[in-house]
Coordinates of C-alpha atoms and ligand atoms in Angstrom, one line a residue:
M1 CA 11.7 9.8 26.5
S2 CA 15.0 8.3 25.3
A3 CA 15.8 7.7 29.1
G4 CA 12.8 6.0 29.8
V5 CA 13.4 4.0 26.4
A6 CA 16.9 2.9 28.1
E7 CA 15.7 2.6 31.4
R8 CA 13.0 -0.1 30.1
F9 CA 15.5 -1.9 27.6
R10 CA 17.7 -2.6 30.7
E11 CA 14.8 -4.5 32.3
L12 CA 13.9 -6.2 29.4
Y13 CA 17.7 -7.3 29.0
G14 CA 19.2 -6.8 32.0
A15 CA 22.3 -4.2 30.8
G16 CA 21.5 -0.8 29.3
P17 CA 21.6 -0.2 25.4
R18 CA 24.8 1.1 23.5
G19 CA 22.3 3.6 22.3
V20 CA 18.9 5.0 21.5
W21 CA 18.1 6.5 18.0
A22 CA 14.8 7.8 16.4
A23 CA 12.8 8.2 13.4
P24 CA 9.7 10.5 12.7
G25 CA 6.5 9.6 11.1
R26 CA 5.7 11.9 8.3
V27 CA 2.7 13.9 6.5
N28 CA 2.5 14.1 3.0
L29 CA 2.2 17.8 2.1
I30 CA 1.6 16.9 -1.6
G31 CA 2.8 14.3 -4.4
E32 CA -0.1 11.6 -3.4
H33 CA 0.5 7.9 -5.4
T34 CA 2.8 9.6 -7.5
D35 CA 5.9 7.6 -5.7
Y36 CA 5.3 4.4 -7.5
N37 CA 5.0 6.1 -11.0
D38 CA 8.7 7.4 -10.6
G39 CA 7.1 10.8 -9.7
F40 CA 7.5 13.4 -7.1
V41 CA 6.8 13.9 -3.2
M42 CA 6.7 16.5 -0.8
P43 CA 6.7 15.0 2.7
F44 CA 7.8 16.9 5.8
A45 CA 8.7 14.9 9.4
L46 CA 6.2 15.0 12.0
P47 CA 7.1 15.5 15.7
Q48 CA 6.3 12.1 16.6
S49 CA 8.9 9.6 16.3
A50 CA 9.6 5.9 16.9
L51 CA 12.5 5.4 19.5
A52 CA 14.9 2.3 19.5
A53 CA 17.1 1.2 22.2
V54 CA 19.7 -1.5 20.9
S55 CA 22.9 -3.6 21.3
P56 CA 24.6 -5.6 18.8
R57 CA 25.1 -9.7 19.6
D58 CA 27.4 -12.0 18.0
D59 CA 25.6 -15.0 18.3
G60 CA 23.1 -14.5 15.7
V61 CA 20.1 -13.9 17.9
L62 CA 17.6 -11.1 17.5
R63 CA 15.5 -10.3 20.2
L64 CA 12.5 -7.7 19.5
H65 CA 10.3 -5.9 22.0
S66 CA 7.9 -3.4 21.7
A67 CA 6.3 -1.0 24.3
E68 CA 3.1 -0.8 22.3
A69 CA 2.8 -4.7 21.6
G70 CA 4.2 -5.6 25.6
G71 CA 4.6 -9.0 26.5
D72 CA 8.1 -10.6 26.3
P73 CA 10.7 -10.1 23.7
V74 CA 10.4 -12.0 20.7
V75 CA 13.2 -14.7 20.2
L76 CA 14.4 -15.2 16.4
R77 CA 17.4 -16.3 14.6
V78 CA 18.9 -14.1 11.9
A79 CA 19.8 -16.7 9.7
A80 CA 16.5 -18.1 9.7
L81 CA 14.7 -15.1 8.6
A82 CA 12.6 -15.6 5.5
P83 CA 10.0 -13.3 4.0
G84 CA 6.4 -13.8 4.2
E85 CA 6.2 -15.8 7.1
D86 CA 5.8 -12.7 9.5
R87 CA 2.6 -10.9 9.7
A88 CA 3.1 -9.0 13.0
W89 CA 4.7 -6.1 14.2
T90 CA 7.8 -7.6 14.4
A91 CA 8.4 -8.3 10.5
Y92 CA 8.9 -4.4 10.2
P93 CA 12.2 -4.9 12.3
A94 CA 13.0 -8.6 11.3
G95 CA 12.9 -7.5 7.9
V96 CA 14.7 -5.0 7.8
V97 CA 17.5 -6.8 9.3
W98 CA 16.7 -9.7 6.8
A99 CA 17.1 -6.7 3.7
L100 CA 20.3 -5.7 5.4
R101 CA 21.8 -9.6 5.3
E102 CA 20.4 -10.1 1.7
A103 CA 22.2 -7.2 0.8
G104 CA 25.5 -8.6 1.9
H105 CA 25.9 -6.7 5.3
R106 CA 27.1 -8.8 8.4
I107 CA 24.4 -8.5 11.1
T108 CA 25.1 -10.8 13.6
G109 CA 21.9 -10.4 16.0
A110 CA 20.8 -7.7 18.2
D111 CA 18.6 -6.7 21.2
V112 CA 15.9 -4.2 20.2
H113 CA 13.4 -2.0 22.0
L114 CA 11.0 0.1 20.2
A115 CA 8.5 2.4 21.5
S116 CA 6.7 4.5 19.0
A117 CA 4.7 7.9 19.3
V118 CA 3.4 7.6 15.6
P119 CA -0.2 6.5 15.4
P120 CA -0.3 3.5 13.9
G121 CA -3.4 3.2 11.0
A122 CA -3.4 6.6 10.5
G123 CA -1.7 7.2 7.4
L124 CA 1.1 8.7 9.2
S125 CA 4.1 6.0 8.2
S126 CA 4.5 4.5 11.3
S127 CA 5.7 1.3 10.0
A128 CA 8.2 3.3 7.8
A129 CA 9.2 4.9 11.2
L130 CA 10.1 1.4 12.8
E131 CA 11.6 -0.1 10.0
V132 CA 14.2 3.2 9.5
V133 CA 14.7 3.4 13.2
T134 CA 16.0 0.1 13.3
A135 CA 18.0 0.4 9.9
L136 CA 19.9 3.3 11.2
A137 CA 20.5 1.5 14.8
L138 CA 22.0 -1.5 12.9
N139 CA 23.9 1.0 10.1
D140 CA 25.6 2.9 13.4
L141 CA 26.4 -0.3 15.5
F142 CA 27.7 -2.3 12.8
G143 CA 29.3 0.2 11.3
L144 CA 28.3 -0.2 7.7
G145 CA 28.6 3.7 6.8
L146 CA 25.2 3.4 4.7
T147 CA 23.6 6.9 3.5
G148 CA 19.9 8.2 4.6
T149 CA 19.0 7.1 0.7
V150 CA 20.3 3.7 0.8
L151 CA 19.1 3.2 4.3
A152 CA 15.5 3.7 2.7
R153 CA 16.0 1.8 0.1
L154 CA 16.7 -1.2 2.0
C155 CA 13.5 -0.5 4.4
R156 CA 11.6 -0.4 1.4
R157 CA 12.8 -3.7 0.2
A158 CA 11.8 -5.2 3.6
E159 CA 8.4 -3.6 3.4
N160 CA 7.9 -5.1 -0.4
A161 CA 9.6 -8.3 0.1
Y162 CA 9.4 -9.6 4.0
V163 CA 6.0 -7.4 4.9
G164 CA 4.7 -8.2 1.6
A165 CA 3.3 -4.5 1.1
P166 CA 3.8 -3.1 -2.3
V167 CA 4.4 0.7 -1.1
G168 CA 6.8 3.1 -2.8
I169 CA 9.7 4.8 -1.5
M170 CA 8.1 8.4 0.0
D171 CA 7.5 7.0 3.3
Q172 CA 11.3 5.6 4.1
T173 CA 12.8 8.2 2.7
A174 CA 11.0 11.1 4.3
A175 CA 11.8 9.2 7.7
A176 CA 15.5 8.6 7.0
C177 CA 16.3 12.5 5.2
C178 CA 13.9 14.9 6.3
E179 CA 15.2 17.9 8.2
A180 CA 13.4 20.2 11.2
G181 CA 12.1 23.6 9.2
H182 CA 12.0 21.9 5.7
A183 CA 9.9 20.1 3.6
L184 CA 11.6 17.8 1.1
F185 CA 11.2 17.5 -2.1
L186 CA 12.1 14.3 -3.6
D187 CA 12.3 12.8 -7.0
T188 CA 11.2 9.5 -6.5
R189 CA 13.0 8.0 -10.0
D190 CA 16.6 8.7 -8.9
L191 CA 16.1 9.6 -5.4
S192 CA 17.6 13.4 -6.1
R193 CA 16.7 15.6 -3.3
R194 CA 15.9 19.1 -2.3
Q195 CA 15.3 20.5 1.1
I196 CA 13.2 23.3 0.8
P197 CA 12.2 26.1 3.9
F198 CA 8.9 25.2 5.1
D199 CA 8.5 27.4 8.3
P200 CA 4.3 27.8 8.6
A201 CA 4.6 29.7 11.8
A202 CA 7.2 32.5 10.8
G203 CA 4.1 33.1 7.5
G204 CA 1.6 33.1 10.1
L205 CA 0.2 29.6 8.9
R206 CA -0.6 26.6 10.8
V207 CA -0.6 22.9 9.8
L208 CA -3.1 20.8 11.4
V209 CA -2.8 17.2 10.6
V210 CA -6.4 15.7 11.1
D211 CA -6.4 11.7 12.1
T212 CA -10.1 10.5 10.9
R213 CA -9.2 7.1 12.9
V214 CA -10.6 5.4 9.9
A215 CA -9.3 2.8 8.2
H216 CA -11.6 1.4 5.3
A217 CA -11.1 -2.7 4.5
H218 CA -9.5 -3.4 1.5
S219 CA -7.3 -0.8 1.2
A220 CA -4.0 -2.9 0.7
G221 CA -6.0 -4.3 -2.3
E222 CA -7.0 -1.0 -3.6
Y223 CA -3.7 0.4 -3.5
G224 CA -2.7 -2.5 -5.5
R225 CA -5.1 -2.1 -7.8
R226 CA -4.4 1.4 -8.6
R227 CA -0.8 0.8 -8.8
A228 CA -1.4 -1.9 -11.8
G229 CA -3.6 0.4 -13.8
C230 CA -1.0 3.1 -13.3
E231 CA 1.3 0.7 -14.8
R232 CA -1.1 -0.5 -17.7
G233 CA -1.5 3.2 -18.4
A234 CA 2.3 3.8 -19.1
A235 CA 2.5 0.8 -20.9
L236 CA -0.5 1.9 -23.2
L237 CA 1.3 5.3 -23.7
G238 CA 4.5 3.6 -24.4
A239 CA 6.3 5.4 -21.5
A240 CA 8.6 3.7 -19.1
A241 CA 6.3 5.1 -16.1
L242 CA 3.6 7.9 -16.1
R243 CA 6.4 10.2 -14.8
D244 CA 7.5 10.3 -18.4
V245 CA 4.1 12.0 -19.7
R246 CA 4.7 15.6 -18.9
Y247 CA 1.8 18.0 -18.2
G248 CA 1.8 19.6 -21.7
E249 CA 1.4 16.1 -23.2
L250 CA -1.6 15.4 -21.0
D251 CA -4.3 16.2 -23.4
A252 CA -2.8 14.1 -26.0
A253 CA -2.6 11.5 -23.6
L254 CA -5.7 10.9 -22.6
E255 CA -7.3 11.3 -26.3
R256 CA -5.4 8.0 -26.5
L257 CA -6.7 6.3 -23.6
D258 CA -10.2 6.8 -24.8
G259 CA -11.5 3.2 -24.6
E260 CA -10.2 2.9 -20.9
P261 CA -11.9 5.3 -18.4
E262 CA -10.6 3.9 -15.3
V263 CA -6.6 3.7 -16.5
R264 CA -7.6 7.7 -18.2
R265 CA -8.7 9.1 -14.7
L266 CA -5.7 7.3 -13.0
V267 CA -3.3 9.0 -15.4
R268 CA -4.6 12.4 -15.4
H269 CA -4.4 12.2 -11.4
V270 CA -0.5 11.2 -11.8
V271 CA 0.4 13.7 -14.4
T272 CA -1.6 16.7 -12.6
E273 CA -0.1 15.9 -9.0
N274 CA 3.6 15.7 -10.1
R275 CA 2.8 19.4 -11.6
R276 CA 1.0 20.1 -8.3
V277 CA 4.4 19.0 -6.3
E278 CA 7.0 21.3 -8.6
R279 CA 4.2 24.3 -8.2
A280 CA 3.9 23.7 -4.2
A281 CA 7.7 23.6 -4.4
E282 CA 8.0 26.9 -6.4
L283 CA 5.5 28.5 -4.0
L284 CA 7.6 27.7 -0.6
E285 CA 10.8 28.8 -2.3
S286 CA 9.3 31.9 -3.5
G287 CA 7.9 32.5 0.3
D288 CA 4.4 32.3 -0.8
L289 CA 3.1 30.0 1.6
R290 CA -0.5 30.8 1.4
A291 CA -0.7 29.9 -2.5
V292 CA 0.2 26.6 -1.5
G293 CA -3.4 26.2 0.1
P294 CA -5.6 25.9 -3.4
V295 CA -2.7 23.3 -4.8
L296 CA -3.4 21.1 -1.7
T297 CA -7.1 21.4 -2.1
E298 CA -6.7 20.7 -6.0
G299 CA -4.9 17.7 -5.2
H300 CA -7.7 16.2 -3.0
A301 CA -10.3 16.8 -5.7
S302 CA -7.8 14.9 -8.1
L303 CA -7.6 12.1 -5.1
R304 CA -11.0 12.1 -4.8
D305 CA -12.6 12.2 -8.4
D306 CA -10.0 10.6 -10.4
F307 CA -7.8 8.3 -8.2
G308 CA -11.1 7.5 -6.2
V309 CA -8.9 6.8 -2.7
S310 CA -10.8 9.4 -0.9
C311 CA -13.7 8.5 1.9
P312 CA -16.5 10.6 3.3
E313 CA -14.5 11.1 6.6
L314 CA -11.7 12.7 4.6
D315 CA -14.2 14.6 2.3
L316 CA -15.6 15.8 5.3
V317 CA -12.3 16.9 7.0
V318 CA -11.5 19.0 3.5
D319 CA -14.9 20.7 3.0
T320 CA -15.6 21.5 6.8
A321 CA -11.8 22.9 7.2
L322 CA -12.0 25.2 3.9
A323 CA -15.4 26.6 4.8
A324 CA -14.0 27.2 8.4
G325 CA -11.5 29.5 6.8
A326 CA -8.6 27.2 6.0
L327 CA -6.3 27.8 3.0
G328 CA -6.0 24.7 1.6
A329 CA -6.7 21.0 3.1
R330 CA -6.3 17.3 1.5
M331 CA -6.1 13.6 2.1
T332 CA -2.5 12.8 3.1
G333 CA -1.4 9.2 2.7
G334 CA -2.5 6.0 0.8
G335 CA -6.1 7.4 1.2
F336 CA -9.3 4.9 2.2
G337 CA -9.1 6.6 5.8
G338 CA -6.1 7.9 7.5
S339 CA -5.1 11.4 8.2
A340 CA -5.7 14.8 6.3
V341 CA -3.1 17.7 6.4
V342 CA -4.8 21.3 6.6
L343 CA -2.9 24.7 6.0
A344 CA -4.8 27.6 8.2
P345 CA -4.0 31.1 9.1
E346 CA -2.6 30.7 12.7
D347 CA -5.8 32.7 13.9
A348 CA -8.3 30.6 12.2
A349 CA -6.8 27.3 13.1
E350 CA -8.6 27.0 16.2
G351 CA -11.7 27.5 14.6
V352 CA -11.1 25.2 11.7
A353 CA -10.4 22.4 14.4
G354 CA -13.6 23.0 16.4
A355 CA -15.6 22.9 13.1
V356 CA -14.1 19.7 12.2
R357 CA -14.8 18.4 15.3
E358 CA -18.3 19.5 15.2
A359 CA -18.8 18.1 11.5
F360 CA -17.9 14.4 13.0
A361 CA -20.1 14.5 15.6
G362 CA -22.7 15.8 13.6
A363 CA -22.3 13.0 10.8
G364 CA -22.0 10.2 13.5
F365 CA -18.6 9.6 12.9
R366 CA -15.9 8.8 15.5
A367 CA -14.3 11.8 17.2
P368 CA -11.4 13.0 15.1
R369 CA -7.9 13.3 16.6
V370 CA -6.4 16.9 15.7
F371 CA -2.9 18.2 16.3
G372 CA -0.6 20.7 15.0
A373 CA 2.5 19.5 13.2
L374 CA 5.7 21.6 12.7
P375 CA 8.5 20.1 9.9
S376 CA 10.3 18.1 12.4
A377 CA 13.9 16.3 12.3
G378 CA 14.3 13.1 10.4
A379 CA 16.0 10.0 11.6
R380 CA 19.0 10.6 14.1
R381 CA 20.7 9.0 17.1
V382 CA 19.5 10.7 20.2
A383 CA 21.7 8.7 23.2
Ligands
GLA401 C1 1.8 5.1 1.3 C2 2.5 4.3 0.6 C3 3.5 5.2 -0.4 C4 2.8 5.8 -1.0 C5 1.7 6.6 -0.5 C6 0.7 7.2 -1.5 O1 1.7 5.7 2.0 O2 3.4 3.7 1.4 O3 4.6 4.9 -0.7 O4 2.5 5.4 -2.3 O5 0.4 5.8 0.3 O6 1.0 8.3 -2.1

């Protein structure tokens, strides 16, 4: 695939690229809506990646092209990049150039061709893949020497300020820092992390991703509302962030939020979800992969009932998968559509996939996309 991307770059820009880089999409195994509460998350990288063929320029011109969007390259001037104006795909790579320059790094222009195999709008972080692949390419080409963590922070800055989406740090860190064969345990407060061996096949298991192919309206506004509700909860409890409310203090905290039923539910989700991430990490580290299943399912119930970010399609995946023999299942990503992750015994996996497809047809839903996902490599140079 990287040869095809380099060839296309040559057709577009008249000479081969200086290099080709890759950054993956991600599935979050557990730890949802915790990252903007300074909490824990545990994503792993998908085999599907965004590729970027890139050459540096020294004349202040930024040319961007995407295989998916097609058309001619979009021509911009790095000095004129400004947040809030671009609402197209170009905002992701351009936002990264803007964020790097804003942080004082000398980026003098580039020719970029992007091609992504991460399905957009599926809750699998296609936008973080575009950001991180661009950031890593520029980091290498301009000799910036930045770490994965620093690149992830700059990419989130691009998405928050330039694209205008109030997301946390999980997706960019997953794309930048995941390793093949591992899930990434990340403390989103200080960005310390642990690579946790996760080899479903060796344990006789398979991870299935079910892309429901629905994206419900208003998800961006709902995300912002949940985020604001969590901040209110922390403030009412006198905590810097909900991360600081310990699991053992949950009952007392909920009592103090008696007059605030909505905030109360949000708080309960975040506090119990942080506990679930720690629990899942312990189970993976002790080699008890099967026991992770019920932790995932509990997480789904909490997102559905307390946090209110599931939807009928995601609930149907979870219920159907469990009835067909899955060990656990949950929605993954922001919610309101997108994808679910299912942990199934190898010999039940085909049956689970078939049952989900049938249930969707029976409910009159659009056919879902179901695929197996092995924990794959994070961002890297490929040519
Ligand atoms: C989206 C955001 C992440 C995170 C998840 C929910 O994927 O980009 O930062 O908040 O939602 O866990």
